[in-house]
CSV table of C-alpha atoms in Angstrom, one decimal:
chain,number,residue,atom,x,y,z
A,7,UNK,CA,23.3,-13.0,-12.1
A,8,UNK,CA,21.9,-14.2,-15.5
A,9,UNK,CA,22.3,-12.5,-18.5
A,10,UNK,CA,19.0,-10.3,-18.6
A,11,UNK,CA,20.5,-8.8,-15.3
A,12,UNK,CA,23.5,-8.2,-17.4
A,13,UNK,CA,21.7,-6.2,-20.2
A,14,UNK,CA,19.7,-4.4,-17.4
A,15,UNK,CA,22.9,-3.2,-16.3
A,16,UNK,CA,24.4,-2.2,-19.1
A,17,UNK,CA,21.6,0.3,-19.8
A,18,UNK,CA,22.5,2.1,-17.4
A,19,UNK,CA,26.4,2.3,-17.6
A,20,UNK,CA,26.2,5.6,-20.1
A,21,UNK,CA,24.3,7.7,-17.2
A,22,UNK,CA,26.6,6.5,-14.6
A,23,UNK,CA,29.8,6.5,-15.8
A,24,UNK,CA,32.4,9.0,-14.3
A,25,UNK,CA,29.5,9.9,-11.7
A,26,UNK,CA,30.2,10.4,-7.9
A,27,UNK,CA,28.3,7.8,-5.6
A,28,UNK,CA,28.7,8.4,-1.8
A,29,UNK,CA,27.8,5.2,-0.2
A,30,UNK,CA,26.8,5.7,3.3
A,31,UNK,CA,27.5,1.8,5.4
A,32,UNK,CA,26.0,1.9,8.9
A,33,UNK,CA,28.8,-0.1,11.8
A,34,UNK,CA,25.5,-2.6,12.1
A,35,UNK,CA,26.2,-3.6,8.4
A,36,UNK,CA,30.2,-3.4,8.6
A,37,UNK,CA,29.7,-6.1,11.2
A,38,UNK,CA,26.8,-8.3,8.8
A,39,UNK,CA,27.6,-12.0,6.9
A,40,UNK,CA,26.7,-9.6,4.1
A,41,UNK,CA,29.4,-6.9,4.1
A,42,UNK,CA,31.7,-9.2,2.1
A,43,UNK,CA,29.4,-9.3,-0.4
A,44,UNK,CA,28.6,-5.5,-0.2
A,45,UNK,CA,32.4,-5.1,-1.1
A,46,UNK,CA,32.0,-7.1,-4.5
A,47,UNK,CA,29.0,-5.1,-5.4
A,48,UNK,CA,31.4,-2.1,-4.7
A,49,UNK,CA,33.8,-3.8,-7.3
A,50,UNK,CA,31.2,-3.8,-9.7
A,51,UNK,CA,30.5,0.0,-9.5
A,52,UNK,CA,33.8,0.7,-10.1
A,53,UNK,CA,34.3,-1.7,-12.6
A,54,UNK,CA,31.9,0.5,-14.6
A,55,UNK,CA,33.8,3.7,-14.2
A,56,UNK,CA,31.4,4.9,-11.1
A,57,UNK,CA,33.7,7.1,-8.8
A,58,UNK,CA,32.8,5.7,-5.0
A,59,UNK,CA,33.2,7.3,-1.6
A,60,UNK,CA,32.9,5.5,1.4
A,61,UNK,CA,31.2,6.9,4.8
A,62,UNK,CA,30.8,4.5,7.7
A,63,UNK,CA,29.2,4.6,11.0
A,64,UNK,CA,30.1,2.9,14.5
A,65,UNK,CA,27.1,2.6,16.7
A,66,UNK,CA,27.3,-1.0,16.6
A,67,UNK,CA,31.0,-1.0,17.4
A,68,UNK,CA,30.5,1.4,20.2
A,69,UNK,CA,27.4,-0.7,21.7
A,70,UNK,CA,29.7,-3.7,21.6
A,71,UNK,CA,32.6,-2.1,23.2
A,72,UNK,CA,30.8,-0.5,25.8
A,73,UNK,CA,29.4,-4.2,26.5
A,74,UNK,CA,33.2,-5.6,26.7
A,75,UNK,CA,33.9,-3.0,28.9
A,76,UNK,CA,31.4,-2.4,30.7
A,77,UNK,CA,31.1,1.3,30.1
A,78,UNK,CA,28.4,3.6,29.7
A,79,UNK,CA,28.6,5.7,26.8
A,80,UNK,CA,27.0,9.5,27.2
A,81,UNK,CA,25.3,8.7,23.4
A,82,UNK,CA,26.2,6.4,20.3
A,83,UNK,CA,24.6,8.6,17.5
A,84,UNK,CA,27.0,11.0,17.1
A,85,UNK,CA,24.5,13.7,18.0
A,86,UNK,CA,24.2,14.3,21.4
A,87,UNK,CA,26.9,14.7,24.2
A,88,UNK,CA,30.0,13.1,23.9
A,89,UNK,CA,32.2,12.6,26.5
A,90,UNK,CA,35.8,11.8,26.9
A,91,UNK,CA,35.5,7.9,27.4
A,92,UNK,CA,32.7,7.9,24.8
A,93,UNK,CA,35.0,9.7,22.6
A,94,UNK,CA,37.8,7.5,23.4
A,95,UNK,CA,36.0,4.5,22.4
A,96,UNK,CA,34.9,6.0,19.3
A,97,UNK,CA,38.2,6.4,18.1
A,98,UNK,CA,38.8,3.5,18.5
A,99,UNK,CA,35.8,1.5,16.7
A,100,UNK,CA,35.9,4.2,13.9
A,101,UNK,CA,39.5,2.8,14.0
A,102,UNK,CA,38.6,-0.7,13.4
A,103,UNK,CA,35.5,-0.3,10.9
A,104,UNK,CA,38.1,1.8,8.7
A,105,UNK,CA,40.5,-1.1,8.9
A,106,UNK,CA,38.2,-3.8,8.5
A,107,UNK,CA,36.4,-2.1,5.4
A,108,UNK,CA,40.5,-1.3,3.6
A,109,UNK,CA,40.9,-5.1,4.4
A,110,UNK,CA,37.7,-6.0,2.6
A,111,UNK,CA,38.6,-3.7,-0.6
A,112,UNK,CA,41.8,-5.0,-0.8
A,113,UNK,CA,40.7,-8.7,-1.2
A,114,UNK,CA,39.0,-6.7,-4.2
A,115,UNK,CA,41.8,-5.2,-5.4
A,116,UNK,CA,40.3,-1.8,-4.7
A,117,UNK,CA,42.8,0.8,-3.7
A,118,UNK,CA,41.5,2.9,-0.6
A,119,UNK,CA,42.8,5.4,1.5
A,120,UNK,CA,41.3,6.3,5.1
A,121,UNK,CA,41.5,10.4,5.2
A,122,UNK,CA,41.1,13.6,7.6
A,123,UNK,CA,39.1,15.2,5.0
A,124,UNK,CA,36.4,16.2,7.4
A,125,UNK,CA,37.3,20.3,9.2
A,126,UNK,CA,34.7,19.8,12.6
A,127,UNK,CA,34.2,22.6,15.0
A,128,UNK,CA,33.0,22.0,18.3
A,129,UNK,CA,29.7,21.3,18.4
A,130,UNK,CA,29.4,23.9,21.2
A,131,UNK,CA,26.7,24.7,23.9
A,132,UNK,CA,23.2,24.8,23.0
A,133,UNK,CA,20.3,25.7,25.5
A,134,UNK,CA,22.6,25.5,27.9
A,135,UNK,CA,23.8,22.2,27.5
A,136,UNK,CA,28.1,21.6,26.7
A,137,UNK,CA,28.0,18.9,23.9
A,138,UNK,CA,31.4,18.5,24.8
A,139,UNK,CA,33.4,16.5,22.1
A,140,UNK,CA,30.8,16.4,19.6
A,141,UNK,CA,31.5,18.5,16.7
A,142,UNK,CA,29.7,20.0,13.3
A,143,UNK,CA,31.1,20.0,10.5
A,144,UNK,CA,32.5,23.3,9.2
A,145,UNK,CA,33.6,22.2,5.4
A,146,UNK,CA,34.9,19.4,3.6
A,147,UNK,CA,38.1,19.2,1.8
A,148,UNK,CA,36.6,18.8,-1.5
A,149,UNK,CA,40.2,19.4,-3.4
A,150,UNK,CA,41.8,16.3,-1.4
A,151,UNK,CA,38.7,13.8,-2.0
A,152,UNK,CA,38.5,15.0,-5.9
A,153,UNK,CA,42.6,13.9,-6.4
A,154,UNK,CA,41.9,10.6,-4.3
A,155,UNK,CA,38.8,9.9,-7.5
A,156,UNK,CA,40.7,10.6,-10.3
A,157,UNK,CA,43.6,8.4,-9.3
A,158,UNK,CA,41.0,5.7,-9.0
A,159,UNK,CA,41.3,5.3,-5.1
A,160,UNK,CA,38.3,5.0,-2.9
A,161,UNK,CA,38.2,7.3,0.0
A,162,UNK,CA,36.9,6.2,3.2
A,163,UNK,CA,35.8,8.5,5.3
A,164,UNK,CA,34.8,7.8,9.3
A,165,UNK,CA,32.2,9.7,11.5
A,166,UNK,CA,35.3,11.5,13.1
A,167,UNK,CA,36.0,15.3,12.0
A,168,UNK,CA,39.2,17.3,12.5
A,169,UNK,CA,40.0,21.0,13.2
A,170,UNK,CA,43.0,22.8,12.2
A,171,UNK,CA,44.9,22.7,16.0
A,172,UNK,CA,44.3,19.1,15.1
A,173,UNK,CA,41.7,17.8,18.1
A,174,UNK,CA,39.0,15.3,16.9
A,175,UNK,CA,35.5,15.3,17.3
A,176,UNK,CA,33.0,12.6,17.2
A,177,UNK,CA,30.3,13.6,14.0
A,178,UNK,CA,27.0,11.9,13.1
A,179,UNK,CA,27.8,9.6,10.0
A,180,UNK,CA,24.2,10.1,8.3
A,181,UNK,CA,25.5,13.7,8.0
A,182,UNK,CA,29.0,13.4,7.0
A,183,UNK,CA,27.4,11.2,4.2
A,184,UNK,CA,24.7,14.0,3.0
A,185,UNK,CA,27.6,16.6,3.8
A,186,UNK,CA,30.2,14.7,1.5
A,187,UNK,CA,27.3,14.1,-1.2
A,188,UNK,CA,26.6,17.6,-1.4
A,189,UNK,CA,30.4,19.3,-1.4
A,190,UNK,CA,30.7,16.4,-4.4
A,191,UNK,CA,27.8,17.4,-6.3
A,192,UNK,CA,27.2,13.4,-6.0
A,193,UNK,CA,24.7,11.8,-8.6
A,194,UNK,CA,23.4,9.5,-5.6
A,195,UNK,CA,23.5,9.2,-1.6
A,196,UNK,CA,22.7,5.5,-0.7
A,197,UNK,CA,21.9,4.8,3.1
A,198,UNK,CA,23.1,1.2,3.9
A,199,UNK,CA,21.4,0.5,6.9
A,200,UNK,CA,19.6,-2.6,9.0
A,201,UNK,CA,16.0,-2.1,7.3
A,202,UNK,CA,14.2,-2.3,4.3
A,203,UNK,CA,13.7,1.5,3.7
A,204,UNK,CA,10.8,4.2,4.9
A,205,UNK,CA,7.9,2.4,6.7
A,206,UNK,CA,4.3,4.1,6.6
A,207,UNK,CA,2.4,3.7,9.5
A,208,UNK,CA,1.0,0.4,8.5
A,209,UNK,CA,4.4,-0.7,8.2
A,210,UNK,CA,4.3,-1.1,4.8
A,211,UNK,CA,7.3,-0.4,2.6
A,212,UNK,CA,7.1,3.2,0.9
A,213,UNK,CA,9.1,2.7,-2.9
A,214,UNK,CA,9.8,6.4,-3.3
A,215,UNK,CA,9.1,10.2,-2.4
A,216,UNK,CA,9.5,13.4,-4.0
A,217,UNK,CA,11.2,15.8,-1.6
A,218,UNK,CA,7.6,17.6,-0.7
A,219,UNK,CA,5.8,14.2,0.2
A,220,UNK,CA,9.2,13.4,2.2
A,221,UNK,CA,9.0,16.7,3.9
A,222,UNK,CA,5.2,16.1,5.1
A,223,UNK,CA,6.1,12.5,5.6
A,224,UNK,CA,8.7,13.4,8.4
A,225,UNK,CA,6.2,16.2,10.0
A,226,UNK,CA,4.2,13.4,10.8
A,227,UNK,CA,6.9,10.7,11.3
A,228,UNK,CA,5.4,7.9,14.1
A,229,UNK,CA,7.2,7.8,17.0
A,230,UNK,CA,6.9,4.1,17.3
A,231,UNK,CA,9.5,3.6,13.7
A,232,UNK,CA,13.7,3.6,14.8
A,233,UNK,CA,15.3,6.8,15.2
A,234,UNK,CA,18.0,5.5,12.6
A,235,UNK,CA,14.9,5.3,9.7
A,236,UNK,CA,14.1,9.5,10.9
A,237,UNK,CA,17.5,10.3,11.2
A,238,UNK,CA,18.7,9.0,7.6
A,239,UNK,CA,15.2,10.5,6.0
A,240,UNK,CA,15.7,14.2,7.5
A,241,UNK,CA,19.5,14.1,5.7
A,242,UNK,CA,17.9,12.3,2.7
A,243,UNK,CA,15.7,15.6,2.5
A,244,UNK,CA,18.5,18.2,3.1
A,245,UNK,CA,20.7,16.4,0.4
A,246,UNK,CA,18.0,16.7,-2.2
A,247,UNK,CA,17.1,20.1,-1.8
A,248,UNK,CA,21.4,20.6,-2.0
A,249,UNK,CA,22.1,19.7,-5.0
A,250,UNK,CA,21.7,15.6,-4.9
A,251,UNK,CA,19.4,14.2,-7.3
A,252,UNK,CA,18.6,10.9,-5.5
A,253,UNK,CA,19.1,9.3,-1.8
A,254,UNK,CA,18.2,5.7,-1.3
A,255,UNK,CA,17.4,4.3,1.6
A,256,UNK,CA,18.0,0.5,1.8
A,257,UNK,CA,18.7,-3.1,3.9
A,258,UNK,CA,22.6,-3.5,3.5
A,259,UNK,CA,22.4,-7.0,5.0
A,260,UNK,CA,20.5,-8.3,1.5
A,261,UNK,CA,22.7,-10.1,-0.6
A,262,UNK,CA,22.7,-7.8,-4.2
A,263,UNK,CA,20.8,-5.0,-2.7
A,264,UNK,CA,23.1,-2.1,-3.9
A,265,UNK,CA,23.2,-3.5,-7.6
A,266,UNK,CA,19.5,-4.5,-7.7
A,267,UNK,CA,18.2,-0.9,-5.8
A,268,UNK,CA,20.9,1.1,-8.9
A,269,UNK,CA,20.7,-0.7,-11.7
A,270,UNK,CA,16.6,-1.2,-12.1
A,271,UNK,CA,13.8,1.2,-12.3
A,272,UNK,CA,11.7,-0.2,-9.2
A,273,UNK,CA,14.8,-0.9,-6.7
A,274,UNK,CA,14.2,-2.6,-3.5
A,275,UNK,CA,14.2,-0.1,-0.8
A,276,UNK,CA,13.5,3.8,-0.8
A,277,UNK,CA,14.5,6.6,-3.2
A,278,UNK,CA,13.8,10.3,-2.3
A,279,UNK,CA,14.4,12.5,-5.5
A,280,UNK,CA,14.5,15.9,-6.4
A,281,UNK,CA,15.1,15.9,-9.9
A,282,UNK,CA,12.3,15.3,-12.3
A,283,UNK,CA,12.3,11.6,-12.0
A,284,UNK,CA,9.1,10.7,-14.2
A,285,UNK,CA,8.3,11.9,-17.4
A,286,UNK,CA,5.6,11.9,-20.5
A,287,UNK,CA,6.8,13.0,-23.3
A,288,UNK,CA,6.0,12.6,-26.6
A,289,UNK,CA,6.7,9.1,-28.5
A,290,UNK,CA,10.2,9.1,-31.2
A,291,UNK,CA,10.7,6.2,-34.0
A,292,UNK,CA,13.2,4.8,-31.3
A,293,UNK,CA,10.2,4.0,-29.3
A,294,UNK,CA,8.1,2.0,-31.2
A,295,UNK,CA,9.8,-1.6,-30.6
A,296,UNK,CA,8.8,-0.2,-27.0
A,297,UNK,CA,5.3,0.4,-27.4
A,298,UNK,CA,4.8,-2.8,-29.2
A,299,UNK,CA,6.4,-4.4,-26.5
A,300,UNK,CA,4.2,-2.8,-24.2
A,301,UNK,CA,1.0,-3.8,-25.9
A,302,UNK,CA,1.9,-7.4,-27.2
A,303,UNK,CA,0.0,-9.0,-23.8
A,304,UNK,CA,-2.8,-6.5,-23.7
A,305,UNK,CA,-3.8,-7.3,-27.6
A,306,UNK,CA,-3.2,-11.1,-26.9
A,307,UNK,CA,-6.1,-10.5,-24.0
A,308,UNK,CA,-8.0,-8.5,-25.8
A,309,UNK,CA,-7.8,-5.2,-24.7
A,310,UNK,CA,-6.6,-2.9,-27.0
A,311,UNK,CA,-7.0,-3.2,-30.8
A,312,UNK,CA,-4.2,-4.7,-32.6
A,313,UNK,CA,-1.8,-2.7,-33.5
A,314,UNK,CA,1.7,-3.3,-35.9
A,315,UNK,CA,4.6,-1.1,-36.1
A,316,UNK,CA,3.6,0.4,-39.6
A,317,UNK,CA,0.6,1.3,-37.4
A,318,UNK,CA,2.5,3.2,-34.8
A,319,UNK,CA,4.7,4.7,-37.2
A,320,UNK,CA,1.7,5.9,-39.3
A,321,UNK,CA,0.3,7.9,-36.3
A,322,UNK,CA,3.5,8.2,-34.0
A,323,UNK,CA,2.4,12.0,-33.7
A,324,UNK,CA,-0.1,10.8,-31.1
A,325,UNK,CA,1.7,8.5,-29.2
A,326,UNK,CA,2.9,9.4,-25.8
A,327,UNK,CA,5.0,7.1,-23.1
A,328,UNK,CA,5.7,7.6,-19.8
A,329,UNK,CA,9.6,7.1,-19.3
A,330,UNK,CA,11.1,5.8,-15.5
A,331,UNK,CA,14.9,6.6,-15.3
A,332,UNK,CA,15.1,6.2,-19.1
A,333,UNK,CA,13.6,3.2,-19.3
A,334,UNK,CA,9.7,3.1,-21.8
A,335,UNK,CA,7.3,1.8,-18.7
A,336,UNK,CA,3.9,3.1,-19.9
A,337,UNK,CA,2.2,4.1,-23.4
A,338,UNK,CA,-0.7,5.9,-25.1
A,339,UNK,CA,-1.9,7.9,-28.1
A,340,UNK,CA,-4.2,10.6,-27.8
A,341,UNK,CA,-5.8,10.8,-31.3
A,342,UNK,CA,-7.7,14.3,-32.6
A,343,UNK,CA,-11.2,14.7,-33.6
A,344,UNK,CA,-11.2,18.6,-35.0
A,345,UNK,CA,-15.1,18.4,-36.0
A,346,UNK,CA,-16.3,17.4,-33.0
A,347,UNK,CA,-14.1,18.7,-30.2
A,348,UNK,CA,-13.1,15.6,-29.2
A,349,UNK,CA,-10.0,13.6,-28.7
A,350,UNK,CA,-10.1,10.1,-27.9
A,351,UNK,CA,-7.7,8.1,-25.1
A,352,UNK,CA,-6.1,4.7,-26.7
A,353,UNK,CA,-3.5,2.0,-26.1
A,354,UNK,CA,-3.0,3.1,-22.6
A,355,UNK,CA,-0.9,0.0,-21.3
A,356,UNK,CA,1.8,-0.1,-18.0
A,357,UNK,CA,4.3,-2.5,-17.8
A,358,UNK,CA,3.5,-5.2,-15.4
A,359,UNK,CA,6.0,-4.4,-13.3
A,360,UNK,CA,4.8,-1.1,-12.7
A,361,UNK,CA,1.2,-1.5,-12.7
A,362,UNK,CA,-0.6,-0.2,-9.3
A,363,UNK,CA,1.8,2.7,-8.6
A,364,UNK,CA,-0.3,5.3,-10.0
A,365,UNK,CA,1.1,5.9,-13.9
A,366,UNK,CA,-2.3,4.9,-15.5
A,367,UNK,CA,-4.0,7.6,-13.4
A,368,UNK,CA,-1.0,9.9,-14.7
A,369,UNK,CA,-1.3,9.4,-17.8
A,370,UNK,CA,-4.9,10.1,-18.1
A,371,UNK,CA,-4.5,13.2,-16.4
A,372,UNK,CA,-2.0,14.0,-19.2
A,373,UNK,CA,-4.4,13.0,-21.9
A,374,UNK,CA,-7.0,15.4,-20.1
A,375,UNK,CA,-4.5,18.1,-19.9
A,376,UNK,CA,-3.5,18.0,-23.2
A,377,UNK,CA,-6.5,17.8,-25.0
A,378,UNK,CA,-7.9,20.4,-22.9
A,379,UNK,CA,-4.8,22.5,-23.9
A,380,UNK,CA,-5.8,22.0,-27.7
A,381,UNK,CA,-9.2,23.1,-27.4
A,382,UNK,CA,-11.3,19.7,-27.4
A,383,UNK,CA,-14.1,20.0,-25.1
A,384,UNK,CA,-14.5,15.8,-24.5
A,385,UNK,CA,-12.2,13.0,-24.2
A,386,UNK,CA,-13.7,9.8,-25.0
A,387,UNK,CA,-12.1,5.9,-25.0
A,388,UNK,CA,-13.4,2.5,-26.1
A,389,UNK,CA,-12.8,-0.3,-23.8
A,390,UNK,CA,-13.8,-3.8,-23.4
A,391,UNK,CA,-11.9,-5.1,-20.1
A,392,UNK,CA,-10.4,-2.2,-18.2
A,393,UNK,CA,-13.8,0.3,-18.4
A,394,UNK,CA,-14.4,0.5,-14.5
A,395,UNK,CA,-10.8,1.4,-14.1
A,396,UNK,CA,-11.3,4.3,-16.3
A,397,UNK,CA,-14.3,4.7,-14.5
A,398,UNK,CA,-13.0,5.0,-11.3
A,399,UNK,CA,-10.0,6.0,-11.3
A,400,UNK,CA,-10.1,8.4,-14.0
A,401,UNK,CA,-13.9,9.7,-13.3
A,402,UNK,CA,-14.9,8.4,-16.5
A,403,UNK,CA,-18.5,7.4,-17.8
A,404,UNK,CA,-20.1,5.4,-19.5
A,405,UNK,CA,-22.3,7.1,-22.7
A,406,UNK,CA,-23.8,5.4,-26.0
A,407,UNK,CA,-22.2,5.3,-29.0
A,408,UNK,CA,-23.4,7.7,-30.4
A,409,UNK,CA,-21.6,10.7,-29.3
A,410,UNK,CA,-18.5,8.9,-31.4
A,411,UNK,CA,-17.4,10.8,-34.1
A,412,UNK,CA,-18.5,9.4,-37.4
A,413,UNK,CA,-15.3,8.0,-38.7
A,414,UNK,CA,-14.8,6.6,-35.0
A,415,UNK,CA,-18.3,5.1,-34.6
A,416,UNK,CA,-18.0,3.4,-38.5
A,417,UNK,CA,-14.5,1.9,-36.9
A,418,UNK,CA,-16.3,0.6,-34.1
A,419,UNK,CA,-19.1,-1.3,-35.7
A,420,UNK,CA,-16.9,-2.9,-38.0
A,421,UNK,CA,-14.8,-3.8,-35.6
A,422,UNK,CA,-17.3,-5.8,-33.8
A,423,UNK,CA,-15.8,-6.1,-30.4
A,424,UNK,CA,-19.2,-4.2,-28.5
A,425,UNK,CA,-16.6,-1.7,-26.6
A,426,UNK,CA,-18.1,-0.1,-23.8
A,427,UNK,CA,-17.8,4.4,-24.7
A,428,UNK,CA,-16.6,5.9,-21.9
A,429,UNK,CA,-16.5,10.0,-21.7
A,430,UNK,CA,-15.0,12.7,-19.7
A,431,UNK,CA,-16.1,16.4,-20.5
A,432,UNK,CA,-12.8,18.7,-20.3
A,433,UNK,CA,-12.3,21.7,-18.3
């Protein structure tokens, strides 16, 4: 980690601190060369004041003792019938992933403590069927976990529920986690499992989804993608629309994949939100190193007119940016022509490492609506490099220059630069 990772970090620290993560490790990612590594990453959370609980799964455990001993298990998921030997087993490998992860902490000098705080009911007989010793769960003992946080002590919790004649029932660890995040009110539920995040159906990797598109995205889910991936999506939903503002969903067996999916803007895997992630808002006098930092390589190539901070300042009522977890990842003004009816679209720039995930089109949108909203009947833009992506992605066209506005057009000539005048009428 150098030290631009460092400040990257630190950026975040202020919207973390004190905040509850519950960290969701599937028994496939206990059992990875990685999971050492998770456990420093773990250090580092809590190193920064961010309160961590601990869920774990065992379908890899059970798998591998059903191998040893040559049993059949009734089901490994936690979610469909579990029967006494199935149960047994699970015991005992939620047994040995709690041990192994208190181990691992320890080397970290992490305090931990393995808990019952999970009240399960039987999971009953549905459509017939006995589910046997699968339970649901019927609440979680939010008083218990809270004391373990504020004395600094990381609770770890199994996929094993409890009811009050004390009998055990095997649970579903994807919904203890999104059970546990929602008692807790939890900032974030991360998914720490054995892929990279939600696949479309090309197989390509999806960055994020609002809970709507997640909702239409699992209607349509493709049979041919894991279980584990539609599972951990469907809780991802539930949790969001419960009170948790983000769930990631991402590969556990990466080496810095926790730190680099919470600490940066883009992540690495999957984030399903439900808060209002994304926002344009107007530009403040704390923004302009920013902006200028945003535009520096788009004036070097000639794109957008120079432009200084005295500039910015000077007009810094028409400046808009387009903010990403607190973090300045877009810019543009939106500059008022009374006379004519029109406004005109400038210094639109996206930071590189940002470009192609739709906040250009965004932000024109924006312009649109707000010029529309102030009674211009045209929005107009000058541009010499990027005019056929205003033209096709934001159903611009081109006009002559003539339709400027005078003290626009006189700016243009003398400039020199032979923009291409692009035009949009307004609804």
């Amino acid at each position: 980690m150098n030290v631009s990772d460092l400040r990257g970090i630190l950026a975040y620290i202020p919207q973390f601190r004190e905040k509850v993560f519950v960290i969701a490790i599937d028994g496939a990612i206990a059992a990875s060369e990685n999971f050492p590594n998770l456990v420093l990453d773990l250090a580092v959370l809590r190193s920064v004041a961010i309160k961590v609980v601990l869920v774990h799964g065992i379908a890899h455990q059970l798998k591998q003792l059903s191998l040893l001993l040559h049993t059949d298990l009734s089901d490994t998921t936690g979610i469909g019938i579990t029967d006494q030997k199935t149960h047994e087993l699970s015991l005992i490998a939620s047994s040995k992933v709690t041990f192994q992860i208190l181990e691992a902490l320890s080397a970290s000098d992490l305090r931990a403590c393995a808990t019952n705080a999970i009240i399960a009911h039987p999971f009953g007989i549905v459509s017939g069927v006995d589910y046997q010793l699968t339970g649901r769960i019927n609440k979680i003992d939010v008083p218990f976990i809270e004391y373990l946080l504020q004395k600094n002590i990381i609770p770890v919790i199994g996929p094993i529920g409890f009811d009050g004649e004390g009998k055990s029932y095997r649970i579903n660890s994807d919904a203890v986690a999104q059970c546990m995040a929602e008692a807790l009110h939890a900032e974030k539920l991360i998914y720490l499992t054995t892929y990279p995040g939600i696949l479309d159906n090309e197989g390509n990797l999806i960055r994020e989804l609002d809970v709507q598109a997640a909702q239409e995205f699992h209607k349509n889910f493709s049979k041919s993608q894991p279980e584990q991936l539609r599972s951990k999506l469907e809780h991802a939903i539930h949790a969001c629309k419960n009170g948790v503002n983000r769930v990631h969903i991402i590969d556990g067996r990466m080496d810095e994949a926790l730190l680099s999916e919470i600490f940066s803007n883009t992540g690495i895997g999957t984030m399903i939100y439900a808060n209002q992630y994304e926002s344009i808002r107007p530009a403040r006098k704390k923004d302009i190193g920013a902006i200028l930092k945003l535009i520096q390589e788009p004036i070097e190539s000639d794109e957008i007119l120079p432009r200084k901070a005295v500039d910015i300042a000077r007009d810094l009522q028409s400046y808009y940016v387009f903010e990403l977890d607190k973090q300045i990842v877009g810019c543009m003004a939106v500059y008022p022509y009374p006379k004519t009816s029109q406004a005109e679209l400038a210094c639109l720039s996206v930071a590189k490492s940002h470009e192609n995930q739709g906040i250009g089109r965004k932000m024109i949108h924006y312009a649109e609506k707000l010029a529309s909203q102030q009674g211009f009947k045209q929005l107009f833009l000058l541009s010499t490099r990027a005019y056929v992506y205003f033209m096709q992605k934001g159903g611009f066209k081109e006009a002559d220059p003539s339709i400027l506005p005078l003290e626009r057009k006189i700016k243009y000539e003398k400039t020199g630069r032979n923009s291409k005048v692009l035009y949009k009428p307004l609804q």
